[in-house]
Coordinates of C-alpha atoms and ligand atoms in Angstrom, one line a residue:
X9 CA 65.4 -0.9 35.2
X10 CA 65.2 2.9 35.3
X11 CA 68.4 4.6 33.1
X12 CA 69.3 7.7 34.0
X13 CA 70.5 10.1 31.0
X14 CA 72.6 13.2 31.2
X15 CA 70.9 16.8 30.5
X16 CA 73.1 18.4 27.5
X17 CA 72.5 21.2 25.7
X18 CA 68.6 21.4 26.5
X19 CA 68.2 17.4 25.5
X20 CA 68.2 13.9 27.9
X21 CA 70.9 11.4 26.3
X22 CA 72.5 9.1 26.9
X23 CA 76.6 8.9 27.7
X24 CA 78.8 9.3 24.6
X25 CA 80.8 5.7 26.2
X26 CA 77.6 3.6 26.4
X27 CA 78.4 3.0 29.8
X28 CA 76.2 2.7 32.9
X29 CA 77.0 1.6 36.5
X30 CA 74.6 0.7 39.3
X31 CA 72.6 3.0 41.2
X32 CA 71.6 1.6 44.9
X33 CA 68.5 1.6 47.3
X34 CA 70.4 2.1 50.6
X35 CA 67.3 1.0 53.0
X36 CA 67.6 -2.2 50.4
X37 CA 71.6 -2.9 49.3
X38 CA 69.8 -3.1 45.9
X39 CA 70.4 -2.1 42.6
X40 CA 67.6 -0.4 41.5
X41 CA 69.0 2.2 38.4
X42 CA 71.6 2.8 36.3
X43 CA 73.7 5.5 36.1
X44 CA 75.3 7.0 33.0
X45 CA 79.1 6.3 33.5
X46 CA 79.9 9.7 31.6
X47 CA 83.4 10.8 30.7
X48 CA 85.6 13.7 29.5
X49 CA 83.2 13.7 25.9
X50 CA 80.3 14.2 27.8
X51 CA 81.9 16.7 29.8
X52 CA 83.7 18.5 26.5
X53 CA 79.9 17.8 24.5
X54 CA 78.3 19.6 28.0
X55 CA 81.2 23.0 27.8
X56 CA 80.2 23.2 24.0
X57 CA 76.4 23.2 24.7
X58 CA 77.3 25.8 27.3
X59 CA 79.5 28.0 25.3
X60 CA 77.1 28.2 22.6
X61 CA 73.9 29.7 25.5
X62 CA 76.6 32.0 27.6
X63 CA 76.1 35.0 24.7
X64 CA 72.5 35.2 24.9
X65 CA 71.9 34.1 28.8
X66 CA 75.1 36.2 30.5
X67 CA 72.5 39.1 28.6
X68 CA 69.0 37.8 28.8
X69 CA 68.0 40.9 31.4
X70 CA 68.2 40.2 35.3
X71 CA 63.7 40.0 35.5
X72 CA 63.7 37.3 32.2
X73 CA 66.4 35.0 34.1
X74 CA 64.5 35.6 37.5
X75 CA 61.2 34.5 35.5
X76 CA 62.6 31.0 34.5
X77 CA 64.3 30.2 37.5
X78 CA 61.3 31.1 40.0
X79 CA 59.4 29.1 37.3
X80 CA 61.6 25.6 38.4
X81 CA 61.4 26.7 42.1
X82 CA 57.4 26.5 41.3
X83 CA 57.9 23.0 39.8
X84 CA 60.0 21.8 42.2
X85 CA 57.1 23.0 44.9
X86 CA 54.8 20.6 42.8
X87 CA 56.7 17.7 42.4
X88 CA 57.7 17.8 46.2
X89 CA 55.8 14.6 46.6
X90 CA 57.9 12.7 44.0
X91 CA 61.3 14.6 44.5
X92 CA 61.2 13.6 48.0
X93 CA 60.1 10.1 47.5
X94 CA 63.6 10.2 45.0
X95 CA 65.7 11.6 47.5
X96 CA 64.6 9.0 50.0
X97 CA 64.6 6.1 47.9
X98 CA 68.4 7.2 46.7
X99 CA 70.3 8.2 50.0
X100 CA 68.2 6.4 52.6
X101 CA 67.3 9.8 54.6
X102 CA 64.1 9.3 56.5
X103 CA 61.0 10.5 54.0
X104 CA 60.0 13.0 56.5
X105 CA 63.4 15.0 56.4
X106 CA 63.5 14.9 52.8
X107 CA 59.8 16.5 52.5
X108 CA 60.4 19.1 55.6
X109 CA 64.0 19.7 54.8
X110 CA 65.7 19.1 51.6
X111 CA 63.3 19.5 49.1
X112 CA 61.5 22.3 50.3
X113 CA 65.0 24.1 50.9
X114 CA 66.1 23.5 47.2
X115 CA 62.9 25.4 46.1
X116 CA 64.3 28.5 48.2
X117 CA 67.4 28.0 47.3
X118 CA 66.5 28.9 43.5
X119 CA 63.5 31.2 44.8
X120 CA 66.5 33.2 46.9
X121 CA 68.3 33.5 43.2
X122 CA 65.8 34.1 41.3
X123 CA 65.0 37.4 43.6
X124 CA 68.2 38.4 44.9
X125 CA 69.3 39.1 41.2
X126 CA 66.6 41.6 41.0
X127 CA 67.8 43.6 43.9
X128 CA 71.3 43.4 43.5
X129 CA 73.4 46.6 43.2
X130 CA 77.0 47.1 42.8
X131 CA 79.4 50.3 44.5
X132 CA 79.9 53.5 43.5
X133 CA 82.7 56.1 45.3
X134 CA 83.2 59.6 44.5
X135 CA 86.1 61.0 45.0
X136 CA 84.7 64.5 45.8
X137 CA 85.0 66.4 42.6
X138 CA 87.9 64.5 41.0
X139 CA 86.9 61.6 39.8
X140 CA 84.2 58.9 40.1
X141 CA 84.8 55.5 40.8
X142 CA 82.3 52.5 39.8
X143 CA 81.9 48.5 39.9
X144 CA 81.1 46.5 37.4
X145 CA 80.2 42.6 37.3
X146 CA 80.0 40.2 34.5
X147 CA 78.9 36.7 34.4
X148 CA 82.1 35.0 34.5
X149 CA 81.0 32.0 31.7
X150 CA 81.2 28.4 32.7
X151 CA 80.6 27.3 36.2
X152 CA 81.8 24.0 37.5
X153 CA 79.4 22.9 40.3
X154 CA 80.2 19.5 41.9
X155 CA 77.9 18.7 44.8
X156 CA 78.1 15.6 47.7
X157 CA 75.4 12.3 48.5
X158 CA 74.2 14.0 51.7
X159 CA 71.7 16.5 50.6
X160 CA 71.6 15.7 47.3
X161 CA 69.0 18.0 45.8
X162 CA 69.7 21.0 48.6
X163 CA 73.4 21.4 47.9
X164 CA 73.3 20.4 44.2
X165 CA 70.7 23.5 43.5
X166 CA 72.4 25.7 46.5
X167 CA 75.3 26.0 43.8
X168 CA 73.8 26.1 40.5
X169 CA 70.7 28.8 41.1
X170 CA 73.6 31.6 42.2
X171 CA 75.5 30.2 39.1
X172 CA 72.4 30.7 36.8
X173 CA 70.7 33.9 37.8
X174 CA 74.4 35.9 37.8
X175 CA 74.4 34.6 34.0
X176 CA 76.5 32.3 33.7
X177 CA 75.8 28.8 32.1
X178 CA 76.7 25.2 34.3
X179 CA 78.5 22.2 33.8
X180 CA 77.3 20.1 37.0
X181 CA 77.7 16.9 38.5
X182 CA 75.8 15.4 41.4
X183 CA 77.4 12.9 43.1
X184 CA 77.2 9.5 42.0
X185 CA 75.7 7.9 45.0
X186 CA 72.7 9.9 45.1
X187 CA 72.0 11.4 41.2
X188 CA 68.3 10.7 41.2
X189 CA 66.7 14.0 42.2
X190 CA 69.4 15.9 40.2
X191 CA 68.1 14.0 37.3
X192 CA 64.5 14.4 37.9
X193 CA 65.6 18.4 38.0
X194 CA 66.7 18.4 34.7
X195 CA 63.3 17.5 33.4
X196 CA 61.7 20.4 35.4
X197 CA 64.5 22.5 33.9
X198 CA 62.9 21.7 30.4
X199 CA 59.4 21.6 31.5
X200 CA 60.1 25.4 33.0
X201 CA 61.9 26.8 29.3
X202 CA 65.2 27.2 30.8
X203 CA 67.2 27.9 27.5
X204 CA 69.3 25.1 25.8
X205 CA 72.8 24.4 27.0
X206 CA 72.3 27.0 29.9
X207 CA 72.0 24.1 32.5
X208 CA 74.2 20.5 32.0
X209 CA 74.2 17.8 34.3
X210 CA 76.6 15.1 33.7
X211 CA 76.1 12.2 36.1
X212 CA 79.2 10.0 36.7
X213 CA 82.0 9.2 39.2
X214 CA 84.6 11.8 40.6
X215 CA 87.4 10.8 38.7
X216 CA 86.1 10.9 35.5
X217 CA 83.2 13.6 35.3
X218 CA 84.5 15.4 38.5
X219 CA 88.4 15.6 37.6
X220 CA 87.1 16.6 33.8
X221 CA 85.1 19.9 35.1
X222 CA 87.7 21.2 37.2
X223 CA 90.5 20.5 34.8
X224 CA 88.6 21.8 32.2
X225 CA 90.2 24.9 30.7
X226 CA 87.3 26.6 29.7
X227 CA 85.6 26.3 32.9
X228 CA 87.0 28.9 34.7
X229 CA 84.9 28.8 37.9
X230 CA 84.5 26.1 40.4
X231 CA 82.3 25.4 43.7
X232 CA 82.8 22.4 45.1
X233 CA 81.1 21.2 47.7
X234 CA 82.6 17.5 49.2
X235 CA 85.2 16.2 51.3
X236 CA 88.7 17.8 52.4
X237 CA 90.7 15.3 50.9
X238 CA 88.8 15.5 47.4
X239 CA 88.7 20.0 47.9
X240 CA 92.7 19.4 48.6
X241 CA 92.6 17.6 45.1
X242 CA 90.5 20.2 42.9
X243 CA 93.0 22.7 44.9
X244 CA 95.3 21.3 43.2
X245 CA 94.2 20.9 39.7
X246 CA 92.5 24.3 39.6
X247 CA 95.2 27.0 41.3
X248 CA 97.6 26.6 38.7
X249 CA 94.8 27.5 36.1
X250 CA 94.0 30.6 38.5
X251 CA 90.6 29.5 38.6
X252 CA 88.2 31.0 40.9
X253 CA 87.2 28.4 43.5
X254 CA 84.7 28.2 46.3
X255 CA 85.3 25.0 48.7
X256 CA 82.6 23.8 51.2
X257 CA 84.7 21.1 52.6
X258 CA 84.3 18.7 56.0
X259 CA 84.1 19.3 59.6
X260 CA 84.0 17.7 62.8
X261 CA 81.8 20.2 65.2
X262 CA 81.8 20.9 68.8
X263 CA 78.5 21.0 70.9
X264 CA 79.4 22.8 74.0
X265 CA 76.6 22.7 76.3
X266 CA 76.9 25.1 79.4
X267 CA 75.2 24.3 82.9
X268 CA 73.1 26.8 82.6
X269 CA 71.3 26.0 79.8
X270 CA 68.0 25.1 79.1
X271 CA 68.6 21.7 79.4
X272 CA 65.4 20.2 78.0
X273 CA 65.8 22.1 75.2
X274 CA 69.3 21.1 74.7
X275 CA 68.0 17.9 75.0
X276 CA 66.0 17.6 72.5
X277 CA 68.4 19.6 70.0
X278 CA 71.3 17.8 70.6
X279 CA 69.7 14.4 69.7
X280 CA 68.4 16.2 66.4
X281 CA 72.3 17.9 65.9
X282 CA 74.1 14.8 66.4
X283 CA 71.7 12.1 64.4
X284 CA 69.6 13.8 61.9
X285 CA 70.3 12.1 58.2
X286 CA 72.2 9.5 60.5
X287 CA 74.8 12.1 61.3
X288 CA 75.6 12.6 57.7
X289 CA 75.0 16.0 57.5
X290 CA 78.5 18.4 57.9
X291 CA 76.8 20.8 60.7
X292 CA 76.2 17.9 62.9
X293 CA 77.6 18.3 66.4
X294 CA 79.3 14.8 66.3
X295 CA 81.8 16.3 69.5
X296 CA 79.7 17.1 72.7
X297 CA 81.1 18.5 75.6
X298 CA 78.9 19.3 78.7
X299 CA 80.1 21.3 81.7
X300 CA 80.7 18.5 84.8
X301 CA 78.2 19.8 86.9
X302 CA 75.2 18.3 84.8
X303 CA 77.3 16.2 83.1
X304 CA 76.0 13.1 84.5
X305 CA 72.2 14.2 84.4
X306 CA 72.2 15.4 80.9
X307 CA 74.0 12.0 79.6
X308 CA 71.2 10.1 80.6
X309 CA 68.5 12.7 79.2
X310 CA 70.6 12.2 75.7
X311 CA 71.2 8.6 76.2
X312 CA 67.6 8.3 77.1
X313 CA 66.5 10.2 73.9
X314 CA 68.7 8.5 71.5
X315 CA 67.5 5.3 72.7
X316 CA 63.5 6.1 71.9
X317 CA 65.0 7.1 68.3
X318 CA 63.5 4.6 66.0
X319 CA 66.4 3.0 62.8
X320 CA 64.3 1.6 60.7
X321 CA 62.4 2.0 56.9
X322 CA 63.7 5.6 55.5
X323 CA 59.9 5.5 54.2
X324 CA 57.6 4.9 57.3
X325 CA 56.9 8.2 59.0
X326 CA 57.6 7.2 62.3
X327 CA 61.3 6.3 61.6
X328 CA 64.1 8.8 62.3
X329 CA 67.3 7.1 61.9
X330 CA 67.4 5.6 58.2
X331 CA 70.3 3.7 56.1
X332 CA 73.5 4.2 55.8
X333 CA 73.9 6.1 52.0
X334 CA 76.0 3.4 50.8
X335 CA 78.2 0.0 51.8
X336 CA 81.3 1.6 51.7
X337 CA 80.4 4.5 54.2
X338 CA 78.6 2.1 56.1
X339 CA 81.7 0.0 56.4
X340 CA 83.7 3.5 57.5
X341 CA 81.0 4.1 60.3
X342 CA 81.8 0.6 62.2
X343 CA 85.5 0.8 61.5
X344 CA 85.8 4.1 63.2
X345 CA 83.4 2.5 66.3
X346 CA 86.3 -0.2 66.1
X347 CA 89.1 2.6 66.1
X348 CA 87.3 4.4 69.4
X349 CA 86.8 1.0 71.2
X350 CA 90.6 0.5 70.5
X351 CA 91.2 4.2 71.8
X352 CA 90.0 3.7 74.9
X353 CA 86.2 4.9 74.4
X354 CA 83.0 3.8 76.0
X355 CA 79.6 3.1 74.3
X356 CA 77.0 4.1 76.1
X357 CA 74.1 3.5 73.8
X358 CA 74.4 2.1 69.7
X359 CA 77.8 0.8 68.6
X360 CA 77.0 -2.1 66.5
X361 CA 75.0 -2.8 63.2
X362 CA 71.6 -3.4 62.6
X363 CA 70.2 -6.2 60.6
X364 CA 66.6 -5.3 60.0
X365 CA 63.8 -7.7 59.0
X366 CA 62.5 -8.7 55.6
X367 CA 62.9 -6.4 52.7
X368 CA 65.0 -4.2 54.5
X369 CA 67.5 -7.1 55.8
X370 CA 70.0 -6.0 52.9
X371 CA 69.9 -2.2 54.0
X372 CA 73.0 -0.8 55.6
X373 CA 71.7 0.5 59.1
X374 CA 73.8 1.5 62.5
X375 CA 72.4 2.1 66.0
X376 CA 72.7 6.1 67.0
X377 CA 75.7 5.7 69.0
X378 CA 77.0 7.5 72.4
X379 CA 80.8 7.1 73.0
X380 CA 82.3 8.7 76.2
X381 CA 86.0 8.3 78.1
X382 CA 87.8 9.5 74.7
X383 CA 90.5 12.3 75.0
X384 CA 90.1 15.5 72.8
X385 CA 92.6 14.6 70.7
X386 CA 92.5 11.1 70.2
X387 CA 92.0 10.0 66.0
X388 CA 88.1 9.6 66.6
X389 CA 87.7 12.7 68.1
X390 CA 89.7 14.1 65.2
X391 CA 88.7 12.9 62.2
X392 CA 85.4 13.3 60.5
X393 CA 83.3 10.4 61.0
X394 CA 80.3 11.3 59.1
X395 CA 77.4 9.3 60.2
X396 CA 75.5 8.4 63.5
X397 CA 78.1 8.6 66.0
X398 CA 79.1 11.1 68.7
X399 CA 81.9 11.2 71.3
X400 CA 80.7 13.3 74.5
X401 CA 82.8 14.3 77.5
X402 CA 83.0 16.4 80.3
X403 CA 84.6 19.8 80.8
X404 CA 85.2 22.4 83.7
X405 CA 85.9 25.6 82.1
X406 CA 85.4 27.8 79.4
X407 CA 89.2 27.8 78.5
X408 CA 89.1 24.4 78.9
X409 CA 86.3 23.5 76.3
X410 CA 87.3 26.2 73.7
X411 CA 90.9 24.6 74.0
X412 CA 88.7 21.1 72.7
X413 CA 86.5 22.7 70.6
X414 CA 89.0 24.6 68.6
X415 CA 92.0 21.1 68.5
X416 CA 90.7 20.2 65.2
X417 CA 91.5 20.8 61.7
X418 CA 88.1 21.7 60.4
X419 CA 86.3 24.9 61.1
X420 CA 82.7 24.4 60.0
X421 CA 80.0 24.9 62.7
X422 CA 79.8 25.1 66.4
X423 CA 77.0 24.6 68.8
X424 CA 76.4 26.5 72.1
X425 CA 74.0 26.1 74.8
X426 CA 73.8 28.6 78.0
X427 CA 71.0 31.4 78.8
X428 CA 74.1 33.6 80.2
X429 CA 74.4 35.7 76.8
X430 CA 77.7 37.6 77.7
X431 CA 79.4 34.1 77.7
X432 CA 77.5 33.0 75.1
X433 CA 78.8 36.2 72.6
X434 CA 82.4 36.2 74.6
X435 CA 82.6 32.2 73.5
X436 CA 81.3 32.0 69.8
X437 CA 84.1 35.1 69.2
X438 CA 86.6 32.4 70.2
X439 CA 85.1 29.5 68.1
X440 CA 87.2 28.7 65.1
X441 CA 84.3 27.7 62.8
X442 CA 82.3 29.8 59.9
X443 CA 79.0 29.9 61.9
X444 CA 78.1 29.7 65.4
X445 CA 74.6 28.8 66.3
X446 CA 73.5 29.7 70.3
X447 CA 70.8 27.4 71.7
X448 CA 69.7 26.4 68.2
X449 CA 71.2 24.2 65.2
X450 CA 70.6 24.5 61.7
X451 CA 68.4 27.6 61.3
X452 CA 69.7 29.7 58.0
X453 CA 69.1 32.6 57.3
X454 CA 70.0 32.5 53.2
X455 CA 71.3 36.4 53.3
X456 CA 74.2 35.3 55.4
X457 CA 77.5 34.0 53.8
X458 CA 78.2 30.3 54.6
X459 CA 81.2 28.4 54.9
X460 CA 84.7 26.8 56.9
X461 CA 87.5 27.9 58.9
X462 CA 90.8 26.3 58.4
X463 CA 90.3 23.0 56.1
X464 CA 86.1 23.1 56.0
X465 CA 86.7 25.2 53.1
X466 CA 87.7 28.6 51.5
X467 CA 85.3 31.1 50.4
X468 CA 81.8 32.1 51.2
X469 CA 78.5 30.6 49.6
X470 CA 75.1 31.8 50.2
X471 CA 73.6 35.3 50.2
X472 CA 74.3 38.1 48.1
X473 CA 78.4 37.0 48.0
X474 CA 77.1 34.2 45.9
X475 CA 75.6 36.3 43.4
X476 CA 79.5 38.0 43.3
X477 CA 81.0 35.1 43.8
X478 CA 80.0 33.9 39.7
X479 CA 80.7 37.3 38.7
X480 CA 84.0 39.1 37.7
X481 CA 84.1 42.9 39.1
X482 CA 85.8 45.8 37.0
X483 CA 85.9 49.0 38.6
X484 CA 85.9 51.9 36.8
X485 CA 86.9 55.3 37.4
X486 CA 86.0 58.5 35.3
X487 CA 88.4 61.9 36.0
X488 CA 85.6 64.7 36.5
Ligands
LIG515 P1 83.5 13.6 48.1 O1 84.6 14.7 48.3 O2 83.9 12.2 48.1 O3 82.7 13.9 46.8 C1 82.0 15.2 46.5 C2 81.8 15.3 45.0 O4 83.1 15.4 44.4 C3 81.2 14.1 44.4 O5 80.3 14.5 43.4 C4 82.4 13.3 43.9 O6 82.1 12.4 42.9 C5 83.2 14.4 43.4 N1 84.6 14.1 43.2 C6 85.3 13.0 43.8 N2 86.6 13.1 43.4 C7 86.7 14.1 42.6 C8 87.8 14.7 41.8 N3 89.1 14.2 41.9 N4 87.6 15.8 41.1 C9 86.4 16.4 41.1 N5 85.3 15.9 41.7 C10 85.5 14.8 42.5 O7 82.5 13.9 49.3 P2 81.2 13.0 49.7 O8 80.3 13.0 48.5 O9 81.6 11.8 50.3 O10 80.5 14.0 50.7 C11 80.7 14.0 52.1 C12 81.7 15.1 52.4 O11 81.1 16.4 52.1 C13 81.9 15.2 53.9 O12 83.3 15.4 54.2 C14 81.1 16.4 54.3 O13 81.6 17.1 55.5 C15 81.2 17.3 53.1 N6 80.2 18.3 53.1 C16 80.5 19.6 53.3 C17 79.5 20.6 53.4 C18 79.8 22.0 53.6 O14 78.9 22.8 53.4 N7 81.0 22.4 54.0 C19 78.1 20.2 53.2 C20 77.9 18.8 52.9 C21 78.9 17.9 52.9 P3 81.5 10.9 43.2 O15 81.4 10.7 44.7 O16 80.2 10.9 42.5 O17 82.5 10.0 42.6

């Protein structure tokens, strides 16, 4: 059975413990690789490897870095067959996604780096003839980037290419459920020259590797990208060691859908919002809300929709629903359909467990399910379910919905769909969430800064403020 190794200081070994755990085929419930079950020495061997690169890569100049890191977007473009295929095999997303989605983005996402640091440009202010003021920015050193199961490859790299090209060397960990395409990127880091030590992936669980890079006191930056409970716990560790921290945390999205929208279109983009990667992607609208007047017609349109979705192999190119990423989330998923049965909630379509045929009869699969009849504020409508399962209702005013959309904790994304575009600015001003899409989901533009309101996180990724975001600013002033 395939071993995965950890990539330190340029080399593949293996843990410093000995020590793997199993690695598991979702769309199977079988083992099918091991893991290195890496500790605090593989994380300490990892800073050392890194502190020995950081003088020569925070000055390698900005067109040499930009060479070796458009150099792994290239391979990753090559090996899009194989990386997919990975990312499939290791989180149970449909094939399809992975090859139009997550792998391609991942490329961009060190493409975008590997450019922007060639056009970057800091401030200058003079202060008529008295003085000139200046900015400065330094690769800050170490970078702790510790990345979630959902997009495995896309959010992994979306962390460590902003890291890289600003100078800085990394200390990452993928997550444990899904380490397989982060693994297979640390070959193309050595295939594409990227300097020894500059790049360290430690594979392992949270509490060991995770707790060791963000407690580490030589790592002074962290970007975390995970859930709120686990951001409130690196919070924790890392505040009192003043370190810099970026937190792309959970959310629990509203989908407001006006009566005067273009209702095939929302359709169709609602059943993508709400059920692509089985719901497990943060954006998701999992919280619909459609204006009473079309209320009824458009919940059979969706319920229609969702029903023609087929659950099935993540690797057979007609499926779009594919497994749950693991037993333990799948066993979440149905307890919180339980919880909204026991709230009051109706299923209009899904709701139970699927027990597919043959090879597949281990996998962990759900139906796409509809809930309706919930109140706004009831625990499912709440709390972040993470998987195929929305609640929808009806609403009669704007007040009204922004009063829903706005009762949770989270602040991550909203969704709105009407052609009236005065409502549609006057509303996504009142949205408490970090990005606001209008009769679209999930187009990004890379420029602009991503990230939560309230507790979907603190700080920006993405864009130039990335680039910043790894570096430490001076500004200097010189009397005339
Ligand atoms: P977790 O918070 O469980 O894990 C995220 C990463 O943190 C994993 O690598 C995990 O390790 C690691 N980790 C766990 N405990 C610690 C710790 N004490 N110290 C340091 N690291 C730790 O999230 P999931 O992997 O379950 O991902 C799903 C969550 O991510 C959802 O809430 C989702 O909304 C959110 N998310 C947010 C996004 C955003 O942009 N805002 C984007 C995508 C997802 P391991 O699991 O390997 O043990």
């Amino acid at each position: 059975m395939k071993k995965l190794m950890n990539y330190i200081g340029g080399e593949l070994i293996a843990p410093q413990s000995g020590n793997y755990f199993d690695n598991y085929n979702p769309a199977f419930g079988e083992v099918y690789s091991q893991i290195p079950d890496s500790d605090s020495a593989d994380v300490e061997l990892a800073v050392k490897a890194a502190e020995k690169a950081f003088p020569a890569w925070s000055v390698t100049p900005a067109s040499e870095r930009s060479k070796i890191l458009v150099k792994i977007a290239d391979l990753i473009d090559d090996n899009l067959e194989q990386l997919a295929l990975a990312e499939s095999i290791d989180n149970g997303k449909p094939l399809k996604l992975a090859k139009i989605v997550d792998i391609p983005r991942a490329s961009h996402n060190f493409r975008f780096y590997a450019t922007g640091i060639l056009h970057n440009h800091t401030a200058a202010h003079a202060m008529e003839d008295t003085a000139i003021n200046y900015t400065l920015r330094h690769p800050i050193g170490i970078a702790g980037c510790i990345s979630p199961w959902n997009l495995p490859l896309y959010l992994f790299t979306w962390k460590i290419a902003p890291a890289l090209a600003s100078g800085n060397c990394v200390v990452a960990k993928p997550s444990e459920i899904t380490p397989m395409t982060a693994f297979l990127l640390s070959e193309l880091c050595i295939k594409a020259g990227l300097p020894a030590g500059v790049l360290n992936i430690i594979h392992g669980t949270g509490p060991k590797v995770g707790s060791a890079i963000t407690s580490h006191k030589d790592i002074p930056v962290i970007s975390f990208t995970g859930g709120t409970k686990t951001g409130e716990e690196i919070s924790r560790v890392a505040a009192p060691m003043f370190k810099k921290l970026s937190l792309e945390l959970g959310g629990k999205n509203p989908n407001i859908i006006f009566a005067d929208c273009d209702f095939a279109d929302a359709v169709k983009t609602s059943v993508h919002s709400a059920f692509s990667n089985q719901g497990e992607i943060c954006l998701c609208g999992s919280r619909m809300f459609v204006e009473r007047s079309i209320y009824d017609s458009f919940v059979r349109a969706f319920v229609e929709s969702v029903k023609g979705l087929k659950v099935g192999d993540p690797l057979e190119p007609d499926t779009r629903v594919g497994a749950i990423v693991s037993k333990q989330h799948y066993e979440k998923i149905l307890s919180y359909i339980s919880l909204a049965k026991e709230e009051g909630g109706r299923v209009l379509c899904g709701g139970s467990k699927i027990q597919l045929d043959g090879k597949l009869s281990g996998g962990w699969y759900i139906e796409p399910t509809i809930i309706e009849g919930l109140s706004y504020n009831c625990r499912t409508n709440q709390e972040e379910i993470f998987g195929p399962v929305v609640t929808i209702m009806p609403f009669d005013s704007e007040e009204e919905v922004l009063g829903y959309a706005n009762s949770t904790r989270y602040g991550l994304a909203s969704i709105i769909w009407t052609q009236n575009l005065k409502r549609a600015h006057r509303v996504a001003s009142k949205l408490h969430s970090g990005i606001v899409w209008i009769n679209c989901w999930l187009l990004r533009d890379l420029r602009t800064p991503f990230g939560g309101m309230k507790q979907s996180g603190v700080g920006r990724e993405g864009g130039f403020e990335a680039l910043d975001f790894f570096t430490e600013e001076k500004n200097i002033c010189v009397k005339l």
